[in-house]
mmCIF file of C-alpha atoms and ligand atoms in Angstrom:
data_model
loop_
_atom_site.group_PDB
_atom_site.id
_atom_site.type_symbol
_atom_site.label_atom_id
_atom_site.label_comp_id
_atom_site.label_asym_id
_atom_site.label_seq_id
_atom_site.Cartn_x
_atom_site.Cartn_y
_atom_site.Cartn_z
ATOM 1 C CA MET A 1 -36.278 76.678 -203.034
ATOM 2 C CA ALA A 2 -38.652 79.583 -202.416
ATOM 3 C CA LEU A 3 -41.088 77.670 -200.216
ATOM 4 C CA GLN A 4 -38.529 75.750 -198.224
ATOM 5 C CA PHE A 5 -35.472 77.999 -198.026
ATOM 6 C CA GLY A 6 -36.870 81.477 -198.583
ATOM 7 C CA ALA A 7 -35.230 81.955 -201.983
ATOM 8 C CA SER A 8 -37.646 84.751 -202.747
ATOM 9 C CA VAL A 9 -37.412 88.505 -203.360
ATOM 10 C CA PHE A 10 -39.998 91.070 -204.363
ATOM 11 C CA GLU A 11 -40.770 94.698 -205.079
ATOM 12 C CA GLY A 12 -43.671 96.921 -204.121
ATOM 13 C CA ASN A 13 -44.765 99.560 -206.577
ATOM 14 C CA LYS A 14 -47.974 101.497 -207.106
ATOM 15 C CA ALA A 15 -49.784 102.773 -210.199
ATOM 16 C CA TYR A 16 -52.237 105.654 -210.347
ATOM 17 C CA ARG A 17 -55.013 106.014 -212.893
ATOM 18 C CA GLY A 18 -55.752 109.660 -213.426
ATOM 19 C CA ASN A 19 -58.385 109.030 -216.069
ATOM 20 C CA ASP A 20 -59.672 106.235 -218.266
ATOM 21 C CA VAL A 21 -56.893 106.227 -220.809
ATOM 22 C CA GLN A 22 -53.676 106.471 -218.827
ATOM 23 C CA ALA A 23 -52.014 105.077 -215.741
ATOM 24 C CA HIS A 24 -48.865 106.345 -214.067
ATOM 25 C CA LEU A 25 -46.043 104.179 -212.736
ATOM 26 C CA PHE A 26 -43.558 105.558 -210.225
ATOM 27 C CA ARG A 27 -39.724 105.418 -210.455
ATOM 28 C CA LEU A 28 -39.826 102.043 -212.171
ATOM 29 C CA SER A 29 -36.119 101.776 -213.004
ATOM 30 C CA GLU A 30 -35.217 102.290 -209.363
ATOM 31 C CA HIS A 31 -37.548 99.461 -208.405
ATOM 32 C CA PHE A 32 -35.752 97.321 -210.965
ATOM 33 C CA ASP A 33 -32.334 98.275 -209.557
ATOM 34 C CA ARG A 34 -33.479 97.290 -206.083
ATOM 35 C CA LEU A 35 -34.926 93.971 -207.311
ATOM 36 C CA LYS A 36 -31.584 93.283 -208.989
ATOM 37 C CA ALA A 37 -29.678 94.037 -205.773
ATOM 38 C CA SER A 38 -32.039 91.814 -203.743
ATOM 39 C CA ALA A 39 -31.743 89.022 -206.351
ATOM 40 C CA ASP A 40 -27.930 89.264 -206.300
ATOM 41 C CA ARG A 41 -27.892 89.013 -202.506
ATOM 42 C CA LEU A 42 -29.891 85.747 -202.678
ATOM 43 C CA CYS A 43 -28.213 84.404 -205.837
ATOM 44 C CA LEU A 44 -31.465 84.462 -207.820
ATOM 45 C CA ILE A 45 -31.497 84.977 -211.587
ATOM 46 C CA CYS A 46 -32.938 88.440 -212.176
ATOM 47 C CA PRO A 47 -35.103 89.196 -215.230
ATOM 48 C CA SER A 48 -33.810 91.857 -217.620
ATOM 49 C CA HIS A 49 -34.885 95.482 -217.159
ATOM 50 C CA LYS A 50 -36.885 95.119 -220.366
ATOM 51 C CA LEU A 51 -38.796 92.054 -219.152
ATOM 52 C CA PHE A 52 -39.389 93.667 -215.737
ATOM 53 C CA VAL A 53 -40.865 96.799 -217.312
ATOM 54 C CA SER A 54 -42.951 95.033 -219.940
ATOM 55 C CA ALA A 55 -44.443 92.544 -217.440
ATOM 56 C CA ILE A 56 -45.496 95.403 -215.163
ATOM 57 C CA GLU A 57 -46.797 97.493 -218.055
ATOM 58 C CA GLN A 58 -48.944 94.621 -219.303
ATOM 59 C CA ALA A 59 -50.437 93.998 -215.857
ATOM 60 C CA VAL A 60 -51.154 97.702 -215.343
ATOM 61 C CA ALA A 61 -52.559 98.280 -218.834
ATOM 62 C CA GLN A 62 -55.394 95.756 -218.360
ATOM 63 C CA ARG A 63 -58.400 97.818 -217.371
ATOM 64 C CA GLU A 64 -60.087 94.889 -215.633
ATOM 65 C CA ASN A 65 -57.194 94.631 -213.157
ATOM 66 C CA TRP A 66 -58.276 98.025 -211.790
ATOM 67 C CA SER A 67 -61.835 96.938 -211.080
ATOM 68 C CA ARG A 68 -61.621 93.466 -209.517
ATOM 69 C CA PRO A 69 -62.563 92.736 -206.773
ATOM 70 C CA PHE A 70 -63.459 96.442 -206.476
ATOM 71 C CA SER A 71 -62.697 99.560 -208.429
ATOM 72 C CA SER A 72 -59.857 101.887 -207.438
ATOM 73 C CA GLU A 73 -57.722 104.692 -208.818
ATOM 74 C CA TRP A 74 -54.710 102.956 -207.328
ATOM 75 C CA LEU A 75 -53.244 99.601 -208.263
ATOM 76 C CA TYR A 76 -50.695 97.909 -206.057
ATOM 77 C CA VAL A 77 -47.996 96.227 -208.146
ATOM 78 C CA ARG A 78 -45.983 93.393 -206.607
ATOM 79 C CA PRO A 79 -43.230 91.906 -208.816
ATOM 80 C CA VAL A 80 -41.969 88.639 -207.281
ATOM 81 C CA LEU A 81 -38.911 86.565 -208.117
ATOM 82 C CA VAL A 82 -38.594 83.040 -206.691
ATOM 83 C CA GLY A 83 -36.201 80.093 -206.913
ATOM 84 C CA LEU A 84 -37.992 77.142 -208.532
ATOM 85 C CA ASP A 85 -35.683 74.128 -208.175
ATOM 86 C CA ASP A 86 -37.368 71.286 -206.345
ATOM 87 C CA HIS A 87 -34.861 69.327 -204.328
ATOM 88 C CA ILE A 88 -34.215 69.265 -200.589
ATOM 89 C CA MET A 89 -30.661 70.639 -200.523
ATOM 90 C CA PRO A 90 -30.248 74.325 -199.594
ATOM 91 C CA VAL A 91 -28.394 75.430 -202.723
ATOM 92 C CA ILE A 92 -28.668 78.083 -205.429
ATOM 93 C CA SER A 93 -31.650 77.630 -207.768
ATOM 94 C CA GLN A 94 -30.781 77.028 -211.407
ATOM 95 C CA GLU A 95 -34.261 78.126 -212.428
ATOM 96 C CA CYS A 96 -36.321 81.102 -211.280
ATOM 97 C CA ALA A 97 -39.841 82.366 -211.905
ATOM 98 C CA PHE A 98 -40.733 86.041 -212.179
ATOM 99 C CA TYR A 99 -44.356 87.131 -211.877
ATOM 100 C CA VAL A 100 -46.293 90.308 -211.193
ATOM 101 C CA LEU A 101 -49.279 90.415 -208.834
ATOM 102 C CA VAL A 102 -51.610 93.394 -208.991
ATOM 103 C CA ALA A 103 -54.543 94.403 -206.804
ATOM 104 C CA PRO A 104 -56.673 97.540 -206.467
ATOM 105 C CA ILE A 105 -55.906 99.455 -203.275
ATOM 106 C CA ARG A 106 -58.678 100.533 -200.949
ATOM 107 C CA THR A 107 -58.034 104.116 -199.939
ATOM 108 C CA PHE A 108 -58.950 105.329 -196.491
ATOM 109 C CA ASP A 109 -58.608 108.769 -194.997
ATOM 110 C CA PRO A 110 -55.025 108.939 -193.821
ATOM 111 C CA VAL A 111 -54.795 108.114 -190.140
ATOM 112 C CA THR A 112 -51.799 108.897 -187.987
ATOM 113 C CA LEU A 113 -49.784 105.980 -186.664
ATOM 114 C CA THR A 114 -48.575 104.777 -183.280
ATOM 115 C CA LEU A 115 -45.246 102.909 -183.209
ATOM 116 C CA SER A 116 -43.802 100.776 -180.411
ATOM 117 C CA VAL A 117 -40.114 100.510 -179.625
ATOM 118 C CA ILE A 118 -39.073 97.040 -178.488
ATOM 119 C CA SER A 119 -35.692 95.628 -177.606
ATOM 120 C CA HIS A 120 -36.204 91.878 -177.133
ATOM 121 C CA GLN A 121 -36.358 91.210 -180.889
ATOM 122 C CA HIS A 122 -34.684 92.779 -183.928
ATOM 123 C CA ARG A 123 -35.517 93.086 -187.609
ATOM 124 C CA ALA A 124 -32.066 92.748 -189.143
ATOM 125 C CA THR A 125 -28.437 92.147 -188.234
ATOM 126 C CA PRO A 126 -25.264 93.602 -189.747
ATOM 127 C CA GLY A 127 -24.114 91.413 -192.614
ATOM 128 C CA GLY A 128 -27.615 89.946 -192.875
ATOM 129 C CA LEU A 129 -30.534 90.577 -195.206
ATOM 130 C CA GLY A 130 -32.033 93.819 -193.906
ATOM 131 C CA ALA A 131 -31.229 95.795 -197.055
ATOM 132 C CA ALA A 132 -32.754 93.189 -199.392
ATOM 133 C CA LYS A 133 -36.479 93.047 -200.092
ATOM 134 C CA THR A 134 -36.708 89.339 -199.378
ATOM 135 C CA ALA A 135 -39.373 87.076 -197.863
ATOM 136 C CA ALA A 136 -37.057 86.316 -194.925
ATOM 137 C CA ASN A 137 -37.476 89.842 -193.539
ATOM 138 C CA TYR A 138 -41.170 89.732 -192.716
ATOM 139 C CA ALA A 139 -42.536 86.608 -190.986
ATOM 140 C CA HIS A 140 -40.168 87.025 -188.043
ATOM 141 C CA GLN A 141 -41.735 90.435 -187.368
ATOM 142 C CA PHE A 142 -45.252 89.081 -186.963
ATOM 143 C CA GLN A 143 -44.964 87.985 -183.328
ATOM 144 C CA ALA A 144 -43.735 91.308 -181.902
ATOM 145 C CA THR A 145 -46.012 93.287 -184.213
ATOM 146 C CA GLN A 146 -49.032 91.282 -183.081
ATOM 147 C CA GLN A 147 -48.104 91.768 -179.422
ATOM 148 C CA GLU A 148 -47.779 95.530 -179.935
ATOM 149 C CA LYS A 149 -51.045 95.706 -181.914
ATOM 150 C CA VAL A 150 -52.863 94.279 -178.926
ATOM 151 C CA ARG A 151 -51.425 97.202 -176.927
ATOM 152 C CA GLY A 152 -52.728 99.685 -179.483
ATOM 153 C CA SER A 153 -49.730 100.234 -181.780
ATOM 154 C CA ASP A 154 -49.744 100.003 -185.547
ATOM 155 C CA ALA A 155 -46.170 98.828 -186.067
ATOM 156 C CA VAL A 156 -42.858 98.202 -184.341
ATOM 157 C CA LEU A 157 -40.071 100.761 -184.540
ATOM 158 C CA TRP A 158 -36.980 98.558 -184.785
ATOM 159 C CA LEU A 159 -33.709 99.386 -183.069
ATOM 160 C CA SER A 160 -30.192 98.262 -183.939
ATOM 161 C CA PRO A 161 -29.290 94.871 -182.443
ATOM 162 C CA LEU A 162 -25.817 96.293 -181.710
ATOM 163 C CA ASP A 163 -26.915 98.802 -179.074
ATOM 164 C CA ASP A 164 -30.719 98.537 -178.651
ATOM 165 C CA CYS A 165 -30.765 102.291 -179.044
ATOM 166 C CA THR A 166 -30.076 103.390 -182.638
ATOM 167 C CA ILE A 167 -33.307 103.706 -184.629
ATOM 168 C CA GLU A 168 -33.495 101.682 -187.841
ATOM 169 C CA GLU A 169 -36.957 101.600 -189.394
ATOM 170 C CA ALA A 170 -40.571 100.644 -188.851
ATOM 171 C CA SER A 171 -41.559 97.196 -190.210
ATOM 172 C CA THR A 172 -42.087 98.158 -193.846
ATOM 173 C CA MET A 173 -41.599 101.897 -193.573
ATOM 174 C CA ASN A 174 -38.654 104.260 -193.252
ATOM 175 C CA ILE A 175 -38.796 106.915 -190.558
ATOM 176 C CA PHE A 176 -38.093 110.672 -190.415
ATOM 177 C CA PHE A 177 -38.074 113.199 -187.574
ATOM 178 C CA HIS A 178 -38.658 116.923 -187.944
ATOM 179 C CA LEU A 179 -36.769 118.718 -185.174
ATOM 180 C CA LYS A 180 -36.543 122.463 -184.602
ATOM 181 C CA SER A 181 -33.013 122.187 -186.001
ATOM 182 C CA GLY A 182 -34.043 120.343 -189.191
ATOM 183 C CA VAL A 183 -35.207 117.042 -190.647
ATOM 184 C CA ILE A 184 -33.311 113.824 -189.892
ATOM 185 C CA THR A 185 -33.598 110.172 -190.935
ATOM 186 C CA PRO A 186 -31.438 107.127 -190.152
ATOM 187 C CA GLY A 187 -28.512 106.860 -192.584
ATOM 188 C CA LEU A 188 -28.672 103.810 -194.860
ATOM 189 C CA ARG A 189 -26.766 100.720 -193.811
ATOM 190 C CA ASP A 190 -27.215 97.014 -194.407
ATOM 191 C CA THR A 191 -29.860 96.689 -191.699
ATOM 192 C CA ILE A 192 -32.152 99.218 -193.382
ATOM 193 C CA LEU A 193 -34.199 98.845 -196.556
ATOM 194 C CA ALA A 194 -33.517 101.781 -198.864
ATOM 195 C CA GLY A 195 -37.069 102.946 -199.546
ATOM 196 C CA ILE A 196 -37.818 104.700 -202.810
ATOM 197 C CA THR A 197 -40.436 106.804 -201.024
ATOM 198 C CA ARG A 198 -37.704 107.690 -198.494
ATOM 199 C CA ARG A 199 -35.457 108.896 -201.304
ATOM 200 C CA SER A 200 -38.364 110.760 -202.929
ATOM 201 C CA ALA A 201 -39.166 112.526 -199.643
ATOM 202 C CA ILE A 202 -35.514 113.576 -199.267
ATOM 203 C CA GLU A 203 -35.493 114.935 -202.829
ATOM 204 C CA LEU A 204 -38.827 116.759 -202.526
ATOM 205 C CA LEU A 205 -37.652 118.369 -199.273
ATOM 206 C CA SER A 206 -34.354 119.313 -200.893
ATOM 207 C CA ASP A 207 -36.308 121.088 -203.657
ATOM 208 C CA ARG A 208 -37.883 123.165 -200.882
ATOM 209 C CA GLY A 209 -34.436 124.051 -199.590
ATOM 210 C CA ILE A 210 -34.676 121.623 -196.651
ATOM 211 C CA THR A 211 -31.640 119.364 -196.359
ATOM 212 C CA VAL A 212 -32.411 116.061 -194.660
ATOM 213 C CA GLN A 213 -29.559 114.883 -192.461
ATOM 214 C CA GLU A 214 -28.981 111.131 -192.838
ATOM 215 C CA ARG A 215 -27.285 109.977 -189.664
ATOM 216 C CA ASP A 216 -27.472 107.773 -186.580
ATOM 217 C CA ILE A 217 -30.469 108.682 -184.410
ATOM 218 C CA SER A 218 -30.892 107.216 -180.942
ATOM 219 C CA ILE A 219 -34.246 106.655 -179.321
ATOM 220 C CA GLU A 220 -32.901 108.677 -176.365
ATOM 221 C CA GLU A 221 -32.372 111.682 -178.634
ATOM 222 C CA ILE A 222 -35.986 111.459 -179.857
ATOM 223 C CA LYS A 223 -37.285 110.990 -176.327
ATOM 224 C CA ASP A 224 -35.385 114.084 -175.134
ATOM 225 C CA ALA A 225 -36.512 116.109 -178.168
ATOM 226 C CA ALA A 226 -40.143 115.147 -177.589
ATOM 227 C CA MET A 227 -39.911 116.017 -173.881
ATOM 228 C CA SER A 228 -38.259 119.393 -174.502
ATOM 229 C CA GLY A 229 -40.574 120.407 -177.343
ATOM 230 C CA ASP A 230 -37.799 120.229 -179.977
ATOM 231 C CA LEU A 231 -39.594 117.475 -181.888
ATOM 232 C CA ARG A 232 -42.179 118.935 -184.244
ATOM 233 C CA GLU A 233 -43.236 115.731 -185.939
ATOM 234 C CA ALA A 234 -42.316 112.194 -186.880
ATOM 235 C CA PHE A 235 -43.390 110.509 -190.085
ATOM 236 C CA VAL A 236 -42.901 107.293 -192.009
ATOM 237 C CA THR A 237 -42.632 106.650 -195.737
ATOM 238 C CA SER A 238 -43.524 103.663 -197.916
ATOM 239 C CA THR A 239 -45.057 102.902 -201.289
ATOM 240 C CA ALA A 240 -48.236 101.561 -199.701
ATOM 241 C CA LEU A 241 -48.808 104.450 -197.272
ATOM 242 C CA GLY A 242 -46.953 107.305 -198.972
ATOM 243 C CA VAL A 243 -46.032 109.772 -196.224
ATOM 244 C CA ARG A 244 -47.783 109.164 -192.881
ATOM 245 C CA THR A 245 -47.604 111.162 -189.668
ATOM 246 C CA VAL A 246 -46.580 109.256 -186.524
ATOM 247 C CA ASP A 247 -48.289 110.862 -183.560
ATOM 248 C CA CYS A 248 -47.146 108.537 -180.804
ATOM 249 C CA ILE A 249 -44.131 106.367 -180.054
ATOM 250 C CA ARG A 250 -44.487 103.930 -177.174
ATOM 251 C CA ILE A 251 -41.391 103.068 -175.176
ATOM 252 C CA GLY A 252 -42.442 100.562 -172.516
ATOM 253 C CA GLN A 253 -45.160 102.299 -170.485
ATOM 254 C CA LEU A 254 -44.185 105.724 -171.817
ATOM 255 C CA LYS A 255 -46.344 107.201 -174.569
ATOM 256 C CA LEU A 256 -44.385 109.875 -176.373
ATOM 257 C CA GLY A 257 -46.391 112.438 -178.347
ATOM 258 C CA THR A 258 -44.337 112.900 -181.513
ATOM 259 C CA SER A 259 -46.305 115.278 -183.713
ATOM 260 C CA LEU A 260 -47.038 118.682 -182.231
ATOM 261 C CA ASP A 261 -47.215 120.179 -185.700
ATOM 262 C CA PRO A 262 -47.588 117.665 -188.551
ATOM 263 C CA SER A 263 -47.692 120.323 -191.282
ATOM 264 C CA LEU A 264 -44.504 119.222 -193.030
ATOM 265 C CA SER A 265 -45.473 115.545 -193.313
ATOM 266 C CA GLN A 266 -48.968 116.454 -194.434
ATOM 267 C CA SER A 267 -47.779 118.833 -197.142
ATOM 268 C CA LEU A 268 -45.243 116.236 -198.273
ATOM 269 C CA ALA A 269 -47.991 113.604 -198.523
ATOM 270 C CA THR A 270 -50.039 115.970 -200.689
ATOM 271 C CA GLU A 271 -47.053 116.844 -202.859
ATOM 272 C CA LEU A 272 -46.218 113.181 -203.460
ATOM 273 C CA LYS A 273 -49.801 112.538 -204.601
ATOM 274 C CA GLN A 274 -49.553 115.480 -206.992
ATOM 275 C CA VAL A 275 -46.392 114.008 -208.512
ATOM 276 C CA PHE A 276 -48.170 110.640 -208.917
ATOM 277 C CA ALA A 277 -51.101 112.331 -210.604
ATOM 278 C CA GLY A 278 -48.672 113.935 -213.054
ATOM 279 C CA ASN A 279 -49.416 117.462 -211.827
ATOM 280 C CA ASP A 280 -45.832 118.333 -210.941
ATOM 281 C CA ALA A 281 -44.107 118.774 -214.263
ATOM 282 C CA SER A 282 -40.581 119.082 -212.881
ATOM 283 C CA LYS A 283 -40.707 115.740 -211.064
ATOM 284 C CA SER A 284 -43.273 113.901 -213.152
ATOM 285 C CA SER A 285 -41.066 113.901 -216.237
ATOM 286 C CA SER A 286 -38.334 111.885 -214.560
ATOM 287 C CA TRP A 287 -40.300 109.894 -211.954
ATOM 288 C CA ILE A 288 -43.485 108.959 -213.810
ATOM 289 C CA ARG A 289 -43.974 106.553 -216.676
ATOM 290 C CA ALA A 290 -47.358 106.899 -218.384
ATOM 291 C CA ILE A 291 -48.977 103.711 -219.720
ATOM 292 C CA GLY A 292 -51.969 103.619 -222.061
ATOM 293 C CA LEU A 293 -54.823 101.460 -220.739
ATOM 294 C CA CYS A 294 -56.128 98.744 -223.089
ATOM 295 C CA GLU A 295 -59.653 98.666 -224.465
ATOM 296 C CA GLU A 296 -61.899 96.254 -222.524
HETATM 297 C C1 LIG B 301 -40.536 98.114 -198.965
HETATM 298 C C2 LIG B 301 -40.005 98.505 -197.646
HETATM 299 C C3 LIG B 301 -39.845 99.844 -197.254
HETATM 300 C C4 LIG B 301 -40.356 101.015 -198.063
HETATM 301 O O1 LIG B 301 -39.791 101.097 -199.337
HETATM 302 P P1 LIG B 301 -40.556 101.907 -200.487
HETATM 303 O O2 LIG B 301 -39.670 101.729 -201.675
HETATM 304 O O3 LIG B 301 -40.653 103.302 -200.035
HETATM 305 O O4 LIG B 301 -41.904 101.269 -200.636
HETATM 306 C C5 LIG B 301 -39.235 100.116 -196.029
HETATM 307 N N1 LIG B 301 -38.815 99.095 -195.233
HETATM 308 C C6 LIG B 301 -38.970 97.801 -195.570
HETATM 309 C C7 LIG B 301 -38.470 96.755 -194.658
HETATM 310 C C8 LIG B 301 -39.572 97.456 -196.780
HETATM 311 O O5 LIG B 301 -39.753 96.180 -197.102
#
């Protein structure tokens, strides 16, 4: 069912190893809640919260998983849930498999990103699967993404299929804009994946007294704000990249400079890393789960 009909959902989480005895997992229960919602949408049998947590803990606790094929302080954690039944009818699977893939992450100096707006293809449709973390949401992005990469962009910034104007998200990242009047991000709807890094960014900004407005944002509004100097910066959020500054958005031939002053996104990126490392007591207690690493 998974290979033929896309009966497949997953999560993306990250663990940080501050030292040789402990690793930190981030907002694990929220990743479980999202896996459950994705599984429900595709009628897959979801593992229990207990099984989800213990499978991830076991994978993360193995020291050797952090050093093969190279050594890293960061481990990418990819829980996957797939339908197993093996007949040719497109129906609900009676049996599912749950597994956890882990891999060390190579860390590079953070580079800023260029996004391309396109309107001939779309990521998600209302009533569709955009809010579920399911296999079906990715392969159909490859063609446009590849075309834009050739033109020098890192990812596509997807617009709503309803009006080709309302900004949704970037491939596997949620997007924020810092205007003179405040910080804004597209409001959640069923064509947008509710990122846990997105939520974390909103909460960390709120702790600083900055309220993020979640609302419809049109590409025209961002274009005008960039032209008039009202746009200070744009940034994207995801587990893999954390918080990343977007310094250019391409709209056709137009190259819009989107980060005059990336200080907010850069301080947010640093703050998020501090929380991961367990150095922010107020957030770490609720967001971080510490796991003891096993002896070799
Ligand atoms: C996973 C994902 C995100 C980011 O979610 P995080 O929980 O922050 O990693 C954003 N958009 C899409 C389409 C995704 O698959």
